Every structure is written in structure tokens, then in C-alpha cells.
XYZ file of C-alpha atoms in Angstrom:
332
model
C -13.628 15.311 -31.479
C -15.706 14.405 -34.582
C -16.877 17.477 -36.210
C -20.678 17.451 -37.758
C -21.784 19.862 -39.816
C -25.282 21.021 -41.214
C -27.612 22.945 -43.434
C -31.134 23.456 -41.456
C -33.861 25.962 -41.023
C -35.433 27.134 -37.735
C -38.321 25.071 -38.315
C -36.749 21.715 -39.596
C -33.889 19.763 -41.574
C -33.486 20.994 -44.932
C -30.636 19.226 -46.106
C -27.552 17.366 -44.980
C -24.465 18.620 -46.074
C -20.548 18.392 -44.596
C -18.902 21.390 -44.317
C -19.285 24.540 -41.677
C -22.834 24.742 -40.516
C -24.740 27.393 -41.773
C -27.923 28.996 -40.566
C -30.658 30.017 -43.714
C -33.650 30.972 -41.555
C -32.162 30.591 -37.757
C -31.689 34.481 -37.152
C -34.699 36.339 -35.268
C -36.283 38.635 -33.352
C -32.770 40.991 -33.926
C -30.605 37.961 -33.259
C -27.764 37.649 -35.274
C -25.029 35.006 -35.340
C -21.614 37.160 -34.707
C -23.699 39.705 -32.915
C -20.483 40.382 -31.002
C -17.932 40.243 -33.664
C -17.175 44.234 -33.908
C -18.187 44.852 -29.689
C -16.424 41.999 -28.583
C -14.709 39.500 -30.687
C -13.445 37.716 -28.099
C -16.534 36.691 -26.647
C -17.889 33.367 -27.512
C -14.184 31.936 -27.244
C -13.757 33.085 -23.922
C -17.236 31.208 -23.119
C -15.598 28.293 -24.792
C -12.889 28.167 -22.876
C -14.472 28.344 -19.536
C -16.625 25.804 -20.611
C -14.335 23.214 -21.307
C -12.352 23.745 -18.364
C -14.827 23.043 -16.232
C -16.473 19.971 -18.164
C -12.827 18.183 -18.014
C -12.776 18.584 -14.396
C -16.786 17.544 -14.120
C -18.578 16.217 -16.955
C -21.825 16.415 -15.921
C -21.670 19.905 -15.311
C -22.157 20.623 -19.117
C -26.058 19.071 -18.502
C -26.674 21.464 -15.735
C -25.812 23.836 -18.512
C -28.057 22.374 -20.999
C -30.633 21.737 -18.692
C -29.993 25.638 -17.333
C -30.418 26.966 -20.736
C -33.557 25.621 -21.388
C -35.085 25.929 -18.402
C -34.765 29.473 -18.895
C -36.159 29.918 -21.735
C -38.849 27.963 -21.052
C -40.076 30.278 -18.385
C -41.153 33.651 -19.558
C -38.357 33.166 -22.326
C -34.420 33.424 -22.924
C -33.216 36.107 -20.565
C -31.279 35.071 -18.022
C -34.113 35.108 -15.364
C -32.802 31.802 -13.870
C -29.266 33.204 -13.349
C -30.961 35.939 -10.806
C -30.222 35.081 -6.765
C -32.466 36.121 -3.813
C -31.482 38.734 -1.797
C -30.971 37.994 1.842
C -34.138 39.759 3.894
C -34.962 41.082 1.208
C -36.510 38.334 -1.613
C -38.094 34.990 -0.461
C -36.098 32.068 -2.474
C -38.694 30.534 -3.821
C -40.298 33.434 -5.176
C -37.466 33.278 -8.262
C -36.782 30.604 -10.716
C -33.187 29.542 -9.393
C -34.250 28.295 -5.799
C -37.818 27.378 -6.710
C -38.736 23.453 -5.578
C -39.735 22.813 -9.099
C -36.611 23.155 -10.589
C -34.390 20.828 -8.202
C -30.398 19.978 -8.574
C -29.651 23.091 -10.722
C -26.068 23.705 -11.558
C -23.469 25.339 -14.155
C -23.700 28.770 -12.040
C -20.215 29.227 -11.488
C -19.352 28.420 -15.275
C -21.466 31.456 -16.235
C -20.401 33.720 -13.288
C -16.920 32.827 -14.380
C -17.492 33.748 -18.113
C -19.153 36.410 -17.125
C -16.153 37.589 -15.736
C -13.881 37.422 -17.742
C -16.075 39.122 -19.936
C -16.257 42.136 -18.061
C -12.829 42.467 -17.984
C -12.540 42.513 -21.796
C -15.956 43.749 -22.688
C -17.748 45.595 -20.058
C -21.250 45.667 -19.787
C -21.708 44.291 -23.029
C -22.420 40.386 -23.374
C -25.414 39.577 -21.864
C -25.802 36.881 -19.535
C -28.544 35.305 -21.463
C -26.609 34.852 -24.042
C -23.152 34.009 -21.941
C -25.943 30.945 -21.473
C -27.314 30.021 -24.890
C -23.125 29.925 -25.951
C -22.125 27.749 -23.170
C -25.302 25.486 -23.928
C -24.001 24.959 -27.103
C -20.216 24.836 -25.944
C -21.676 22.060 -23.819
C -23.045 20.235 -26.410
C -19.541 20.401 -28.095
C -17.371 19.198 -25.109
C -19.810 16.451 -24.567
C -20.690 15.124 -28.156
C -18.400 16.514 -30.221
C -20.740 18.797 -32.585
C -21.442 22.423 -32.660
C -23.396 24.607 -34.082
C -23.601 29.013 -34.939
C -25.904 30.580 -32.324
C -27.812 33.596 -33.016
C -27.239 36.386 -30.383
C -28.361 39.630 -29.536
C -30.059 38.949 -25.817
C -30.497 41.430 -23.277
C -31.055 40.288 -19.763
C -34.834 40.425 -18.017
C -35.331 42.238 -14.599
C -37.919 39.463 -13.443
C -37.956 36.277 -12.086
C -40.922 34.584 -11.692
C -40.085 31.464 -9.708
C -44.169 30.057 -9.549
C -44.118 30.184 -13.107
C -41.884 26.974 -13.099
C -44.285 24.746 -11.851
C -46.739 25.677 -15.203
C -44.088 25.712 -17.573
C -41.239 23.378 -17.092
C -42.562 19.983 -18.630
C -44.291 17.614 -16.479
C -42.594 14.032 -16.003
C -45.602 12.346 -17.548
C -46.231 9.465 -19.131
C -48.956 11.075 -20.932
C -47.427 11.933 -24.394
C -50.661 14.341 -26.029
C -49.905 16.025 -22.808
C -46.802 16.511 -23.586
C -46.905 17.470 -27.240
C -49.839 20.166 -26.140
C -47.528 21.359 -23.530
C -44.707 22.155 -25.837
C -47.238 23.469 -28.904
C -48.299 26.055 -26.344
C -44.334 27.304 -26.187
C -43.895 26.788 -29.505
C -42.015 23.983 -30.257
C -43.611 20.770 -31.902
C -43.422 17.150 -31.197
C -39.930 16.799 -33.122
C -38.465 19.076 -30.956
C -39.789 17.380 -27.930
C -38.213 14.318 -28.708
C -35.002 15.461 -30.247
C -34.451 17.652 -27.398
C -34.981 14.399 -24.859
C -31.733 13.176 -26.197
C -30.080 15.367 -24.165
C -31.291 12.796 -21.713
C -28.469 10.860 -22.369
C -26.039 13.258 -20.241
C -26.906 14.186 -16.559
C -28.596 13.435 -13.911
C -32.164 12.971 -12.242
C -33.295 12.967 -8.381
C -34.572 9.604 -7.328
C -38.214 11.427 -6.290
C -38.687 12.111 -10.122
C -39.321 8.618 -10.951
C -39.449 6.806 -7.328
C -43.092 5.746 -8.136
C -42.339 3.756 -10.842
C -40.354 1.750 -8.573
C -42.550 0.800 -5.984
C -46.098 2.842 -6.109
C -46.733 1.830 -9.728
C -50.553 1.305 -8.731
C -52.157 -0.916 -5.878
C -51.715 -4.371 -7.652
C -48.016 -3.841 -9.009
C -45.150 -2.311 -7.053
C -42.826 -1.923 -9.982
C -43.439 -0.114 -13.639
C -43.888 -3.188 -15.907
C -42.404 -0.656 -18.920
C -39.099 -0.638 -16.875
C -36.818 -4.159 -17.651
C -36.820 -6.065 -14.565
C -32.857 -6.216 -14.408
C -32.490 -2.281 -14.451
C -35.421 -1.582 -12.003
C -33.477 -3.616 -9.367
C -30.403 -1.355 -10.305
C -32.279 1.896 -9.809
C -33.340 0.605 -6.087
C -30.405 0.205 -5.306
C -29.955 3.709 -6.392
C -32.409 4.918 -4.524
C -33.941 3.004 -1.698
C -37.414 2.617 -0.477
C -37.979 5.879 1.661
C -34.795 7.577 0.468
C -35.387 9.662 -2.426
C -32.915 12.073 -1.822
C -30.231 10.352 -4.132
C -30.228 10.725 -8.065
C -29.394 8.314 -10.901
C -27.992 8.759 -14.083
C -30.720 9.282 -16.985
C -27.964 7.179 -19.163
C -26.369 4.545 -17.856
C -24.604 3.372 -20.593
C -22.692 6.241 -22.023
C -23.671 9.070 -19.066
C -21.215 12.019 -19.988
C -21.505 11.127 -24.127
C -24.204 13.373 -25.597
C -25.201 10.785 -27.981
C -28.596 8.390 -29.119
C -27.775 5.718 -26.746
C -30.749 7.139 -24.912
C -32.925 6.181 -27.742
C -31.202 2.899 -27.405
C -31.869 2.681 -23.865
C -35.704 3.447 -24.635
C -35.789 -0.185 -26.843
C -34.721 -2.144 -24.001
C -37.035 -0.613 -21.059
C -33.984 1.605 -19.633
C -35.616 4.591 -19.947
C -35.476 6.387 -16.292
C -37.864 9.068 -16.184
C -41.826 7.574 -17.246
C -42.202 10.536 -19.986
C -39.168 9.376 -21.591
C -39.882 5.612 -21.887
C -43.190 6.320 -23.291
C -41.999 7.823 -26.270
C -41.067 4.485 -27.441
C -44.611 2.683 -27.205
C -46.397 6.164 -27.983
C -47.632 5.972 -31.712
C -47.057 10.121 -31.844
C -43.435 9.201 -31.042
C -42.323 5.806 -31.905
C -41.383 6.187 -36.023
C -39.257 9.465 -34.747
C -37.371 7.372 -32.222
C -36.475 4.969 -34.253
C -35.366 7.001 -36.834
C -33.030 8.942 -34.265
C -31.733 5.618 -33.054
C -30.915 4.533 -36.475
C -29.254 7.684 -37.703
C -27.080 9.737 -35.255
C -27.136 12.411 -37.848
C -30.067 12.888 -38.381
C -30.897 13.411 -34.699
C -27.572 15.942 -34.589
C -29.511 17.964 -36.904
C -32.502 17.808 -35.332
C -30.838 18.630 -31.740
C -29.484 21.371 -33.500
C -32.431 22.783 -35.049
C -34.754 22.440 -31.867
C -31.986 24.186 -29.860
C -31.891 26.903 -31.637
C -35.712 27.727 -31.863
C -35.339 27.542 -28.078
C -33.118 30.079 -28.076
C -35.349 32.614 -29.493
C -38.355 31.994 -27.426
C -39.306 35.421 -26.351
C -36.094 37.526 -26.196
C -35.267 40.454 -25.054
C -33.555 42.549 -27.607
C -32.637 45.815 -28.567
C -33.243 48.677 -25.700
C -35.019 46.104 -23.700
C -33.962 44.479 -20.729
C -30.358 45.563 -19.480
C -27.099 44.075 -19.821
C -26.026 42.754 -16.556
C -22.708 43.159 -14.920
C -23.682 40.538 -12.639
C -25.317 37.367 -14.049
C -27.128 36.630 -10.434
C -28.072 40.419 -9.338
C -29.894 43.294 -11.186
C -28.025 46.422 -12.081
């Protein structure tokens, strides 16, 4: 696998450099990278490993771990709130963030209920799940497009889950791009980290009822999104039929288990699936940075990287807070 190295802050690019990555402004909020070098040394190989087990039996399950990491975060912050399960007669599904309607088609559970025990095993009740899920993010990212990067650690695991705070905080598929960028301002992340953080776009998968409209309720006078090519709109219907939006379709059909900026190469030729993604590359807010990310896969490694990151220290819990969970889907 090609190995890609950089220098970068929290808050941008600094420099490009080869050699091992190093972080000068990445550690925060009492995260540390090597926070489990002395408790349990062990622990970010053993995530590792069960990470690229299972993404050489499935590759797309490392964007369901992607996707899982984020998604957490972006919903009351990086704890490991989307890892918690109802409780039979006791819970109602939808009242948590794992089973709520607005987060469809989650997966990577077993990966991190795997690692997690192993884990236990070797280091009991001391790696939290949240981050057993910002290390396998990144050990996704690895299996998938050959880069890595150090990741700051130090999580403890939240006792909520809040599932109707999905629906305001997960991004809206939008074609709306200063909706958007407000959107992920109000998290704190900027417009760069928007679109360097679609690229994970080019792994994974989408259900057909996220972009269905744009195939045949594009408004009263055209049936089909004129921003989609012609040639790849009829592919998608046959994807996913008129009146059966239960299917999915990859959100790269080019390269769809190669975590790479053929995505932003998709975008130029009117192949990008999901309406929010396709108008980044007519959006003057977004255009110059796509373009620069399809010209130079570096430069949008480093950006990945960097945005990443800052995700992962969205609101933690650190310290005495929280617990440390000896079961990723169930309290203490």
C-alpha cells in the first residue's frame, strides 16, 4: 500500500513533508496520541487487525465505519452514543441514534464489538469504545486508500443517546451549498472540511430514496436532474426503479472500494449521486477547492486528514467523564 505522510495542524495544511506524520496542534481537550501506550500497548494494533480482516472479506464495510465515526460525532459529539442498542421492552428504537430512520443502512457494528473484545481480554475496561471507533475510522481509511494518520485519544464513552437529534444534525442531502457550509460552521468545521470530508464519498454506499427525486420528480416540467449526465441517470434507474427505492447504489462507480479523488472526478462529468455532492462542482463557495483536490491527490490526503481529526475532538468526553464501557452497545 502506498504510504503518505504529513505535517498539518488541526485547523489546516501547514506543510507537506514525506516522512511519519506528525501532529503539531492535533492534540485536545486531554487527547493525546499514544494515550494507551503505558495502559494498553496493544491496543490500536489489535483495532488494526480486526479491521482489516473484515475489510478483505467486505470492502465496503470500512465506509460504514467511516460513515459510523462521523455520524457520531456529529451528534452530541465523539462518544460512542451510536454504538448504544435498545433494550427490548424497555427503550423504543428510534428513540437512540443507531435505529433512528434518519440514519439508514448503518453498519461496521460487529467490527467494533469484535475489537472491543478482544480488548477486554487484554485490557479490561480500559479502551473506550469511542475511541475503539475513531482508530478503526482511520484503520479504514488505511485498508481502503492506503494512508494513515496518528489519532489523538483519550475518549470516554457517553451514557446518552439521543436518536431525534439525528434528524437536526446529520447533514441534509441538499443541493443548497450556504446551507451546507452554515450547517457545518455551527459544528465547527468550515467549508474545507465539508468538502474534503465528501471524498469519502468515493467508498460506500447510498439508498436509492436519498437521491430518487433527482431521477424522476426533478420538478413538474423535467423528470430527470439536468446536473446528472444523461448516460449515468439511465444507469442509476436501473438501480433503482420507479417506485422501488429500497435498493442502494454506489456513491462511486468508478473506483467504489478505493478511497481516492475519483469522486471529484466523477463531480466534472455529472456522476455525482447524491444532489449535495454534485453541487459542489458548479457552487462558486466550492468549485476552486474541487478542483484543486482533483488535481492533487495529496493535497486532498492532507486535507482528509486534517478534517478527520478535528472531527474527532468534537465534544469529548474525557477524563472522569463518561464511563468506559465493557460493552460497546449497552451501558455499564
Amino acid at each position: 500500500m502506498e504510504k503518505v505522510y504529513f505535517w498539518w495542524t488541526i485547523f489546516g495544511v501547514v506543510a507537506l513533508a514525506t516522512g511519519r506524520i506528525g501532529l503539531t496542534n492535533g492534540e485536545d481537550e486531554g487527547l493525546s496520541v499514544g494515550f494507551y501506550s503505558k495502559t494498553c500497548p496493544s491496543a490500536e494494533q489489535i483495532v488494526r487487525n480486526s479491521v482489516a480482516k473484515a475489510v478483505a472479506k467486505d470492502p465496503g464495510q470500512a465506509a460504514g465505519i467511516i460513515r459510523l465515526y462521523f455520524h457520531d460525532c456529529i451528534v452530541g459529539g465523539c462518544d460512542g452514543s451510536i454504538l448504544l442498542d435498545s433494550i427490548p421492552g424497555i427503550t423504543n428504537s428510534f428513540d437512540i441514534e443507531r435505529h433512528s430512520p434518519g440514519n439508514p443502512l448503518l453498519r461496521g457494528f460487529q467490527i467494533i464489538d469484535n475489537a472491543k473484545s478482544k480488548l477486554e481480554s487484554r485490557c479490561p475496561q480500559t479502551v473506550s469504545c469511542s475511541d475503539i471507533l475513531a482508530f478503526a475510522a482511520r484503520d479504514s481509511v488505511l485498508a481502503t486508500g492506503g494512508f494513515s494518520y496518528p489519532v489523538p485519544a483519550g475518549r470516554r464513552d457517553g451514557r446518552v443517546s439521543n436518536g431525534s437529534a439525528v434528524f437536526t444534525n446529520v447533514p441534509p442531502v441538499t443541493p443548497n451549498i450556504t446551507r451546507l457550509k452554515q450547517h457545518f460552521e455551527a459544528r465547527g468545521l468550515s467549508l474545507k472540511d465539508m468538502v474534503a470530508l465528501s471524498g469519502a464519498h468515493s467508498i460506500g454506499f447510498t439508498p436509492c430514496g436519498a437521491f430518487s427525486n433527482r431521477l424522476y420528480f426533478f420538478n413538474e416540467t423535467v423528470e430527470t436532474d439536468p446536473s446528472l449526465d444523461p448516460k449515468f441517470a439511465a444507469f442509476l434507474k436501473t438501480q433503482c426503479p420507479k417506485g422501488k427505492f429500497d435498493g442502494t447504489a454506489d456513491l462511486d462507480n468508478v473506483t467504489p472500494n478505493s478511497l481516492d479523488v475519483q469522486f471529484y472526478e466523477n463531480l466534472k462529468k455529472k456522476m455525482g449521486v447524491l444532489s449535495s455532492d454534485q453541487a459542489m462542482e458548479d457552487d462558486q463557495l466550492t468549485v476552486a477547492m474541487v478542483r484543486q483536490y482533483r488535481s492533487s491527490q495529496s493535497l486532498w490526503k492532507a486535507d482528509f486528514v486534517a478534517a478527520m481529526v478535528k472531527v474527532g475532538n468534537m465534544k469529548v468526553l474525557t477524563g472522569t467523564q463518561g464511563e468506559i464501557r465493557r460493552n460497546c452497545s449497552a451501558l455499564n
